[in-house]
GROMACS .gro file of C-alpha atoms in nm:
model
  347
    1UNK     CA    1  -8.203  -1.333 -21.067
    2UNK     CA    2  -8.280  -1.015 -21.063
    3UNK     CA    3  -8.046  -0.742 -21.236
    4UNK     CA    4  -7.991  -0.324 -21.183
    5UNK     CA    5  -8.233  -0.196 -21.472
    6UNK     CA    6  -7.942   0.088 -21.561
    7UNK     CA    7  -7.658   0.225 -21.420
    8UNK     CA    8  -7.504   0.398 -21.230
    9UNK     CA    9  -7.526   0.087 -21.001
   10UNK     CA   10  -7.626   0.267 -20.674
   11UNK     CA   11  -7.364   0.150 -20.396
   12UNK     CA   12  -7.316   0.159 -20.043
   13UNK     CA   13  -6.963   0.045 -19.836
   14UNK     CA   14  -7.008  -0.101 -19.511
   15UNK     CA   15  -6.689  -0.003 -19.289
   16UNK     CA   16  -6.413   0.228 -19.350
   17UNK     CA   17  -6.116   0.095 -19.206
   18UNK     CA   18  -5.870  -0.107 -19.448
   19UNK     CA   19  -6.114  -0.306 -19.662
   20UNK     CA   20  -6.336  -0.014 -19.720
   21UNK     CA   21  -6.114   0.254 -19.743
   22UNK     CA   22  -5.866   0.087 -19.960
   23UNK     CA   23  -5.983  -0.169 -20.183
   24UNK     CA   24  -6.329  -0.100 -20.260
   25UNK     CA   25  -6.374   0.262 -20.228
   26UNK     CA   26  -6.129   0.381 -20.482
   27UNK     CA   27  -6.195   0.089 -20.700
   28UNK     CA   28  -6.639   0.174 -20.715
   29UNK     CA   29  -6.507   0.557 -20.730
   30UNK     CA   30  -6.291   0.499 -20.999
   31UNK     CA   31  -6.541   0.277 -21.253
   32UNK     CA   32  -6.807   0.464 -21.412
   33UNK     CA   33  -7.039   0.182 -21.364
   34UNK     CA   34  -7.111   0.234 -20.992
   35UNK     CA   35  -7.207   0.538 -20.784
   36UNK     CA   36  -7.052   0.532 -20.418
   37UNK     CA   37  -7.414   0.727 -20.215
   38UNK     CA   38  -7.351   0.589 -19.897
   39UNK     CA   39  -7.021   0.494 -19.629
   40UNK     CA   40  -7.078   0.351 -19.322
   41UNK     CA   41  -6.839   0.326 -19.014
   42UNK     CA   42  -6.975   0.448 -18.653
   43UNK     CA   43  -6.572   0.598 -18.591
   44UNK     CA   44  -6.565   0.987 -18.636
   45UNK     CA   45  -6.248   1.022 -18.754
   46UNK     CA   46  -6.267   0.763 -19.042
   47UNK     CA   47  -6.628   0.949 -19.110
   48UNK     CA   48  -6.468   1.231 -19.163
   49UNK     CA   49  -6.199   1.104 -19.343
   50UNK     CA   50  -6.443   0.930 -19.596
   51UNK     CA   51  -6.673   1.256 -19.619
   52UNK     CA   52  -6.324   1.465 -19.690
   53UNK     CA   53  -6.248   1.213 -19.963
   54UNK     CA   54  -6.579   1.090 -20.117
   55UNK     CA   55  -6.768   1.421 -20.080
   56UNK     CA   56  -7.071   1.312 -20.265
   57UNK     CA   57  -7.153   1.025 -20.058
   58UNK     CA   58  -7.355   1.011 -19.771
   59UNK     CA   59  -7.178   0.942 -19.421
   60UNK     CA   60  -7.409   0.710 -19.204
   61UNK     CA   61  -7.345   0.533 -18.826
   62UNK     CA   62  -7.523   0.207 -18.819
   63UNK     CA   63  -7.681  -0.042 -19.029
   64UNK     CA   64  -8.021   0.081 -18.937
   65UNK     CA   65  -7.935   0.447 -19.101
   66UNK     CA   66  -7.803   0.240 -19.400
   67UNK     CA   67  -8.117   0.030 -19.473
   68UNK     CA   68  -8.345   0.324 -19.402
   69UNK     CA   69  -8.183   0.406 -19.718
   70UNK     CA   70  -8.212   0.075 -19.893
   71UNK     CA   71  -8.487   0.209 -20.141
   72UNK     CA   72  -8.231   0.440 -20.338
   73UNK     CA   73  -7.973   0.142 -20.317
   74UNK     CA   74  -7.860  -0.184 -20.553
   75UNK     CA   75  -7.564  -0.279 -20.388
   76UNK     CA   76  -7.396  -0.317 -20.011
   77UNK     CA   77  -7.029  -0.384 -20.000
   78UNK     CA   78  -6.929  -0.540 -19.646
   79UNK     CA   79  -6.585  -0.478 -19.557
   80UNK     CA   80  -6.678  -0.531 -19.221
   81UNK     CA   81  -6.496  -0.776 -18.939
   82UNK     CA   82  -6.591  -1.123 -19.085
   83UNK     CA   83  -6.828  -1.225 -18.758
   84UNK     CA   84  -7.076  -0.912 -18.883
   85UNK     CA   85  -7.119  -1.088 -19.276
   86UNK     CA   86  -7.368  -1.296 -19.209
   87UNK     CA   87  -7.566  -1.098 -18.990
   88UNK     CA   88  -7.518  -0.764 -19.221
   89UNK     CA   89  -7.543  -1.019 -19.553
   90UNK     CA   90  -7.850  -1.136 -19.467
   91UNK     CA   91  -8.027  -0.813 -19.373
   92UNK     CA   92  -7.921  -0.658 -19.733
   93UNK     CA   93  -8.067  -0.975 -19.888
   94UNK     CA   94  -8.393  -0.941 -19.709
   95UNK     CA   95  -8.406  -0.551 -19.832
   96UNK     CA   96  -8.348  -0.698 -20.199
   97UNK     CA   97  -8.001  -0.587 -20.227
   98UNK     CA   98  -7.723  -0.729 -20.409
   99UNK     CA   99  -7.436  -0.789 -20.209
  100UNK     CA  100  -7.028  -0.831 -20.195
  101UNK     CA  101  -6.855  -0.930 -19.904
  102UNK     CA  102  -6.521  -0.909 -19.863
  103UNK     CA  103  -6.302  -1.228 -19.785
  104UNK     CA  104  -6.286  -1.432 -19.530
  105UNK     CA  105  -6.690  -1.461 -19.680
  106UNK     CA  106  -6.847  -1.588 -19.370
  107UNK     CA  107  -6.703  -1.787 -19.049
  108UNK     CA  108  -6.820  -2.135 -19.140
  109UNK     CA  109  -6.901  -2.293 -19.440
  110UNK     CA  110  -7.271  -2.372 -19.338
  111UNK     CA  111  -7.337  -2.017 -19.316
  112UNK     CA  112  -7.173  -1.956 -19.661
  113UNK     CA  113  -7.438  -2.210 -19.761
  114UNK     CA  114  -7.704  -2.077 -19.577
  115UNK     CA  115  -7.653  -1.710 -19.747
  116UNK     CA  116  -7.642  -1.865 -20.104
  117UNK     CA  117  -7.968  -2.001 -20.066
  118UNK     CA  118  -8.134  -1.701 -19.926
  119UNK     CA  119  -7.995  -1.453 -20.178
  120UNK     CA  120  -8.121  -1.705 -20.487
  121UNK     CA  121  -8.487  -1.737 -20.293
  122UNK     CA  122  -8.464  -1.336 -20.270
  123UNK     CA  123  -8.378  -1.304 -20.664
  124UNK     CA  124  -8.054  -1.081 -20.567
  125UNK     CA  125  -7.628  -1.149 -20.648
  126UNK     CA  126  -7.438  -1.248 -20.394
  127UNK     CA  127  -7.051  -1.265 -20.483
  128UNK     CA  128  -6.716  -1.284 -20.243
  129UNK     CA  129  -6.391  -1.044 -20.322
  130UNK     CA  130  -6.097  -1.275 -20.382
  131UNK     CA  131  -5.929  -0.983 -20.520
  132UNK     CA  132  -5.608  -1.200 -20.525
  133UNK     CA  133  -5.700  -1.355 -20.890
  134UNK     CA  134  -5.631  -1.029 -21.012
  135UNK     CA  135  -5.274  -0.998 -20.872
  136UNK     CA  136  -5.045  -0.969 -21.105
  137UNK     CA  137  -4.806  -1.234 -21.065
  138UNK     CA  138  -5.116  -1.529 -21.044
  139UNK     CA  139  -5.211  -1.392 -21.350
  140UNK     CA  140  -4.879  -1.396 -21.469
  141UNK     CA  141  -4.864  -1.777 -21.372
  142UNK     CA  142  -5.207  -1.885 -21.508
  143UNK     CA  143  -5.081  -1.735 -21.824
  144UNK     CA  144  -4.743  -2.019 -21.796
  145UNK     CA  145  -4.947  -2.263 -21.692
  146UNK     CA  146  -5.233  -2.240 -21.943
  147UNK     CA  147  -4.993  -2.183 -22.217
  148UNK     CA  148  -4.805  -2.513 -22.087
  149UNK     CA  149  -4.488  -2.351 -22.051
  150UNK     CA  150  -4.394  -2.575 -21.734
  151UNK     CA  151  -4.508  -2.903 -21.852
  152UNK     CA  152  -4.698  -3.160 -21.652
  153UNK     CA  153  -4.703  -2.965 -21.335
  154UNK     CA  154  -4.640  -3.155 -21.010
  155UNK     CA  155  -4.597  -2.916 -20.652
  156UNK     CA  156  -4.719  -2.538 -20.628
  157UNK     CA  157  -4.539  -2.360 -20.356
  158UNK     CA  158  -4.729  -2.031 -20.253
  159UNK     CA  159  -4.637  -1.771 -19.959
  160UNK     CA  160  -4.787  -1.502 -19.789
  161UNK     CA  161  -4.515  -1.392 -19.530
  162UNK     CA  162  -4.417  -1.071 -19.413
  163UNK     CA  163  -4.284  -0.885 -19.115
  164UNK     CA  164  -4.524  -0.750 -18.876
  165UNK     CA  165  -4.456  -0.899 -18.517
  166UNK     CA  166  -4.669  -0.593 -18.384
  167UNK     CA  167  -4.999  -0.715 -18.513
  168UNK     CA  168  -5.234  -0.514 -18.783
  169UNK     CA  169  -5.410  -0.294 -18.518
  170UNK     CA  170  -5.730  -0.386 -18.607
  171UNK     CA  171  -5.991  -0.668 -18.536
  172UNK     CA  172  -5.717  -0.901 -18.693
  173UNK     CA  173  -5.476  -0.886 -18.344
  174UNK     CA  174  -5.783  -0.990 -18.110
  175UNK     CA  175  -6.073  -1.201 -18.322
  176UNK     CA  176  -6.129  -1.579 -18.281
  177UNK     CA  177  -6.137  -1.835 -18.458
  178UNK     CA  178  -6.516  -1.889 -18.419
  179UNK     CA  179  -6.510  -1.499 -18.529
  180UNK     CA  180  -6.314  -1.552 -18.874
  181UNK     CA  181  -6.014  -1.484 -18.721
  182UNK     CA  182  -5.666  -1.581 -18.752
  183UNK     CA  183  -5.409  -1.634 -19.034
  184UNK     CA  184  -5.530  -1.861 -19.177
  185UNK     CA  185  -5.865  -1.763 -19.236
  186UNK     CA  186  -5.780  -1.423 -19.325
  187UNK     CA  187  -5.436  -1.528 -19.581
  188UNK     CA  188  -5.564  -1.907 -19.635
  189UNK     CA  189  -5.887  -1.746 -19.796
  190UNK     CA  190  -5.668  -1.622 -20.088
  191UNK     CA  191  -5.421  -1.897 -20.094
  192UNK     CA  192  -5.641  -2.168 -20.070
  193UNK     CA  193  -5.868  -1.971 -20.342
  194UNK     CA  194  -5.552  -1.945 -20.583
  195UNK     CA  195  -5.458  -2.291 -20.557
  196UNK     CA  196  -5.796  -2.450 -20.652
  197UNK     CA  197  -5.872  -2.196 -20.947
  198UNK     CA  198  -5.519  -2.293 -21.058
  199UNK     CA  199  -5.483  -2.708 -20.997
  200UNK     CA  200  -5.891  -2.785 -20.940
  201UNK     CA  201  -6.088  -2.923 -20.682
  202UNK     CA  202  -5.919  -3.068 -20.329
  203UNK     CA  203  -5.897  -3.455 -20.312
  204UNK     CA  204  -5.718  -3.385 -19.907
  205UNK     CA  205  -5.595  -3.181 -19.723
  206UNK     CA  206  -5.372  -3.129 -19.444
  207UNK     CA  207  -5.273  -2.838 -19.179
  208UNK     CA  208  -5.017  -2.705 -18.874
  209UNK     CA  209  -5.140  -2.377 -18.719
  210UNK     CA  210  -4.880  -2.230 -18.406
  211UNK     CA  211  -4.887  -1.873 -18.286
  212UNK     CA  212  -4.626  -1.624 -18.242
  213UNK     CA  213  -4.418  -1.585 -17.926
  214UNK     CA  214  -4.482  -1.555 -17.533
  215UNK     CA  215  -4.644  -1.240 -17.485
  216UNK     CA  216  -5.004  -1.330 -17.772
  217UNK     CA  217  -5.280  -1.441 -17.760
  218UNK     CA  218  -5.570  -1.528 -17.958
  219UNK     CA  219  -5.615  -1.713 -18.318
  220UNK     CA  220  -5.292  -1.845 -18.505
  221UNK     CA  221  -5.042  -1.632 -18.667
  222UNK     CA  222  -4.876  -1.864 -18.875
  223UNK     CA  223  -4.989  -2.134 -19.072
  224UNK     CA  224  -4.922  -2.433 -19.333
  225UNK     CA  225  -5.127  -2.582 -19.546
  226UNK     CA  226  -5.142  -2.910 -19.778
  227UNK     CA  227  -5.355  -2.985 -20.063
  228UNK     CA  228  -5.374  -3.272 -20.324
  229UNK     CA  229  -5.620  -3.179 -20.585
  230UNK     CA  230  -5.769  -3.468 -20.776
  231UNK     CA  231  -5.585  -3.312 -21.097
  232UNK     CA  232  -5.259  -3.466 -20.923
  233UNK     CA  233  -5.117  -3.161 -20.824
  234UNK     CA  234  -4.976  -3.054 -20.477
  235UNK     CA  235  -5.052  -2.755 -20.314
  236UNK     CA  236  -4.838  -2.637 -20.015
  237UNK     CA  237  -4.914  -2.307 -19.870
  238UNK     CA  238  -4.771  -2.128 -19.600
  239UNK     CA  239  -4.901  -1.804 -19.396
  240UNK     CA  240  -4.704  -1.589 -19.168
  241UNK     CA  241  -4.712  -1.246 -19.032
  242UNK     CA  242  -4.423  -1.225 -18.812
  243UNK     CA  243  -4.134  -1.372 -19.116
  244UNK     CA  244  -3.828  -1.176 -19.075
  245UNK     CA  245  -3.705  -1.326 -19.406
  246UNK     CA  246  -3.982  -1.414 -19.675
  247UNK     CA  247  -3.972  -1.721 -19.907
  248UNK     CA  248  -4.035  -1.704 -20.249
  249UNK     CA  249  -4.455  -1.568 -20.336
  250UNK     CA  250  -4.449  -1.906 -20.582
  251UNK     CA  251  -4.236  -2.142 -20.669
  252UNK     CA  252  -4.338  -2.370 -20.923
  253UNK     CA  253  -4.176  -2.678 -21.052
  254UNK     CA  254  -4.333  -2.883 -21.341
  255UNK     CA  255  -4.191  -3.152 -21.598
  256UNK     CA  256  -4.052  -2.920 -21.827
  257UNK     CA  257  -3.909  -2.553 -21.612
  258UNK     CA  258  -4.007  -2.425 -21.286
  259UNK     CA  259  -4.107  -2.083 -21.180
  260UNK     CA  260  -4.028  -1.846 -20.908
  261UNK     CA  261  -4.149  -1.537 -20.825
  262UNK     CA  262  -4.046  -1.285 -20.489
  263UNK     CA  263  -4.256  -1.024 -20.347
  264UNK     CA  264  -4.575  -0.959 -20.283
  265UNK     CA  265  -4.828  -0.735 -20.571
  266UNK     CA  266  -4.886  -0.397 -20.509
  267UNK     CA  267  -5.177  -0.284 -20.587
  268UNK     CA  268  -5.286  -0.272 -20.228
  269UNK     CA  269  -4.961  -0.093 -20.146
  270UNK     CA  270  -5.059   0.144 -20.421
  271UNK     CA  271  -5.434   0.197 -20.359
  272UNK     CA  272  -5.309   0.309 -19.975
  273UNK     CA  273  -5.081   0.552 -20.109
  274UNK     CA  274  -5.387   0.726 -20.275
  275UNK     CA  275  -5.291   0.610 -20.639
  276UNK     CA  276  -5.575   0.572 -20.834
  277UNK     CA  277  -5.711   0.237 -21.023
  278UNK     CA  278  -5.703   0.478 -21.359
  279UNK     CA  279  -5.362   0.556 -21.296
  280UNK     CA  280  -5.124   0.436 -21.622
  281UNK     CA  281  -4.837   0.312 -21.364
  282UNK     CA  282  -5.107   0.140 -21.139
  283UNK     CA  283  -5.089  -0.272 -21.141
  284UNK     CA  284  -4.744  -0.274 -21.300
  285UNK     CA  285  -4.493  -0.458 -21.159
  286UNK     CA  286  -4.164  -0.340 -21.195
  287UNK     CA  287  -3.908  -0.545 -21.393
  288UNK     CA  288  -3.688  -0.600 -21.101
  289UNK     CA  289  -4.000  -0.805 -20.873
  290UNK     CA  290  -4.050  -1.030 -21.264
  291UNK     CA  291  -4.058  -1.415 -21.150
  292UNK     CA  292  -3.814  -1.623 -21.337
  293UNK     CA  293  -3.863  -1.937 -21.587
  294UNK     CA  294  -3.668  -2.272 -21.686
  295UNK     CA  295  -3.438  -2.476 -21.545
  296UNK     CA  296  -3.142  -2.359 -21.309
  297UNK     CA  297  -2.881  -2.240 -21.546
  298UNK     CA  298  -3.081  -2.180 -21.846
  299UNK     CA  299  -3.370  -1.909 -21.649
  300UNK     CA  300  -3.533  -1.610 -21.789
  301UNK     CA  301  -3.744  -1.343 -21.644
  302UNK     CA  302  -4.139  -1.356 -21.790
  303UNK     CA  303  -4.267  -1.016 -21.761
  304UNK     CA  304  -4.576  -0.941 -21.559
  305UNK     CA  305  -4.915  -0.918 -21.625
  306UNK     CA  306  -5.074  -0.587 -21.496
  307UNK     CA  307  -5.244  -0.640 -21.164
  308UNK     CA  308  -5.602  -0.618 -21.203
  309UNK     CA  309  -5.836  -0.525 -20.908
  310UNK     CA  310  -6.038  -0.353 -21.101
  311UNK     CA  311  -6.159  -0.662 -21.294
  312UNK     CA  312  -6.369  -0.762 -20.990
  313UNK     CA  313  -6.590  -0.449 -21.027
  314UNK     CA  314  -6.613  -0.430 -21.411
  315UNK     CA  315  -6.709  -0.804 -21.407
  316UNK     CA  316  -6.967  -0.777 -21.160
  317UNK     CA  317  -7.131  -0.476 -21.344
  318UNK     CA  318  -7.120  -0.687 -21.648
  319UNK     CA  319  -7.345  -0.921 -21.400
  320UNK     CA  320  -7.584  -0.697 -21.243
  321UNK     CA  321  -7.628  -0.489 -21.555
  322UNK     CA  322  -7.654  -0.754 -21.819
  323UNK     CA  323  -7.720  -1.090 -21.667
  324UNK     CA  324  -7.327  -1.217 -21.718
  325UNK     CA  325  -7.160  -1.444 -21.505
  326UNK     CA  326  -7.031  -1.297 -21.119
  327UNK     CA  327  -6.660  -1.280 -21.122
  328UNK     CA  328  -6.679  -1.516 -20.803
  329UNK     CA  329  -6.936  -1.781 -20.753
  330UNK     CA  330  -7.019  -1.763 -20.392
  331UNK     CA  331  -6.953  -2.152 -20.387
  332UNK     CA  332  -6.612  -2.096 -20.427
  333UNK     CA  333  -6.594  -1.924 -20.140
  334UNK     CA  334  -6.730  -2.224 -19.906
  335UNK     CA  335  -6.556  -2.498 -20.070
  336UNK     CA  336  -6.231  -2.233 -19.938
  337UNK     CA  337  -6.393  -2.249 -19.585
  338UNK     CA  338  -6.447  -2.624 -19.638
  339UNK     CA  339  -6.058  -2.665 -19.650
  340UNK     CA  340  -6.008  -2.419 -19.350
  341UNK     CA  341  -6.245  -2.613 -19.117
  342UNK     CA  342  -6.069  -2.938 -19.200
  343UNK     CA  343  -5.737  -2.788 -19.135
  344UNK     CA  344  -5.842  -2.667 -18.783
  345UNK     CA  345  -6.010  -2.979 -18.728
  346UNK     CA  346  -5.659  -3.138 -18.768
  347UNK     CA  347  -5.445  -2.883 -18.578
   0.00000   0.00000   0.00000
């Protein structure tokens, strides 16, 4: 594979809207690794938004305007509607350029497969950004688990439910399922991704996917997921935008003490308040939101692990610059979609 000579690593974002404006934005702005040179969105008021905020980048329309400029480029970050990856992926590879794109990866796993192959024959890095291994409370559970601190563990409840009847406003409220659209794709993605970097590969799986009310249409809006993984363990994961109470984020029970944790992270809550990754109070969960350990009567709260974001981008420099390992192996990613087409094949 080819790797970036030296840094800066020279970096374009592909869309503006919540993806690009912010998760990866702030966090390529914020590590000296990267430069952000180029933004693209076609909407002139999130242009001007990004050329108010990111004045030393350049402000382009299209994808032709962007690889016009691929010569002075290493890197395209696609936080673009999930039925334009493949299509945008592809064309990056073929300009030898190494590429993120943002989950849900691609809309079927043979794509994911397809895109692998052609960024290895091109000699570039193609990685996915499952930015939820850096939330704070997984890695406040992998820490449990991997110091054994719940026994043998048998069930792994996970959530992603909040309140939002109203939709996102976005490509979210309209796109198929063909287009990468719906719950589960866009939650499942990180759920599914947590539970098999947690409990190992998926022996089976099962799903239920329903929408919301009379007056919607479109892709599911809540779902439920079950995996065994061959390590024993069962995963049950459920997605919902339109909860008016949530469940608990995890809830954990092994042989020895159980864990539960409420709430969801905030660094995305953070980042969209304008608070930046180098911020000292950024990541840190207060003590109230700390997930609870034992048995019921004897419990204790663990504190958390600072969320991590940031981790994605430091890692992948570590990759482009020097040859290390990407922090997410693109197969990951389609082994996830693997597990979402099965689900909708049962639903």
């Amino acid at each position: 594979m080819a790797n970036v000579s030296k840094g800066p690593i020279r970096t374009a974002v592909v869309g503006f809207g919540i993806s690009g404006r912010v998760f990866h934005a702030p966090l390529i702005e914020a590590d000296p690794s990267y430069s952000l040179d180029v933004i693209v969105t076609a909407d002139p008021d999130r242009a001007a938004a990004a050329a108010a905020r990111y004045p030393r980048a350049r402000i382009v329309p299209t994808a032709e305007a962007l690889f016009a400029l691929s010569a002075d480029l290493d890197l395209v970050v696609l936080g673009t509607p999930p039925v334009t990856h493949f299509d945008f992926a592809s064309r990056a590879i073929a300009h030898k350029l190494h590429v993120v794109v943002d989950k849900p990866f691609v809309t079927t796993s043979a794509h994911g497969e397809e895109l692998a192959a052609r960024a290895a024959d091109a000699g570039v890095q193609l990685t996915v950004f499952q930015n939820r291994r850096w939330d704070a409370d997984f890695l406040t559970l992998k820490k449990l688990l991997d110091a054994g601190e719940l026994g043998e563990v048998r069930t792994f409840e996970s959530r992603f439910e909040w309140w939002r009847p109203e939709g996102f406003g976005n490509w979210r409220d309209s796109a198929t399922t063909a287009e990468g659209g719906g719950i589960l794709h866009d939650l499942g993605a990180h759920l599914i991704d947590q539970a098999i970097q947690l409990f190992g590969p998926v022996a089976r799986s099962y799903g239920e996917t329903a929408g919301q009310g009379t007056g919607r249409s479109g892709p599911e809006q809540e779902a439920f997921v079950s995996l065994l993984h061959d390590s024993g363990v069962r995963s049950r994961l459920w997605m919902n935008g339109a909860a008016p109470q949530a469940g608990p984020r995890f809830h954990v029970l092994g042989s020895a003490a159980g864990y539960t944790k409420w709430g969801l992270d905030g660094q995305e809550r953070a980042l969209d308040a304008g608070v930046l990754p180098t911020d000292p109070a950024y990541g840190v969960d207060p003590q109230v939101s700390w997930g609870v350990l034992g048995v019921d009567g004897a419990t204790s709260a663990v504190p958390a692990e600072r969320g991590a974001y940031p981790e994605f981008y430091r890692l992948l420099a570590d990759a482009l610059l020097r040859g290390a390992p990407l922090p997410v192996d693109p197969a990951d990613a389609v082994e996830v979609l693997k597990v979402i087409e099965e689900v909708h094949a049962l639903a």
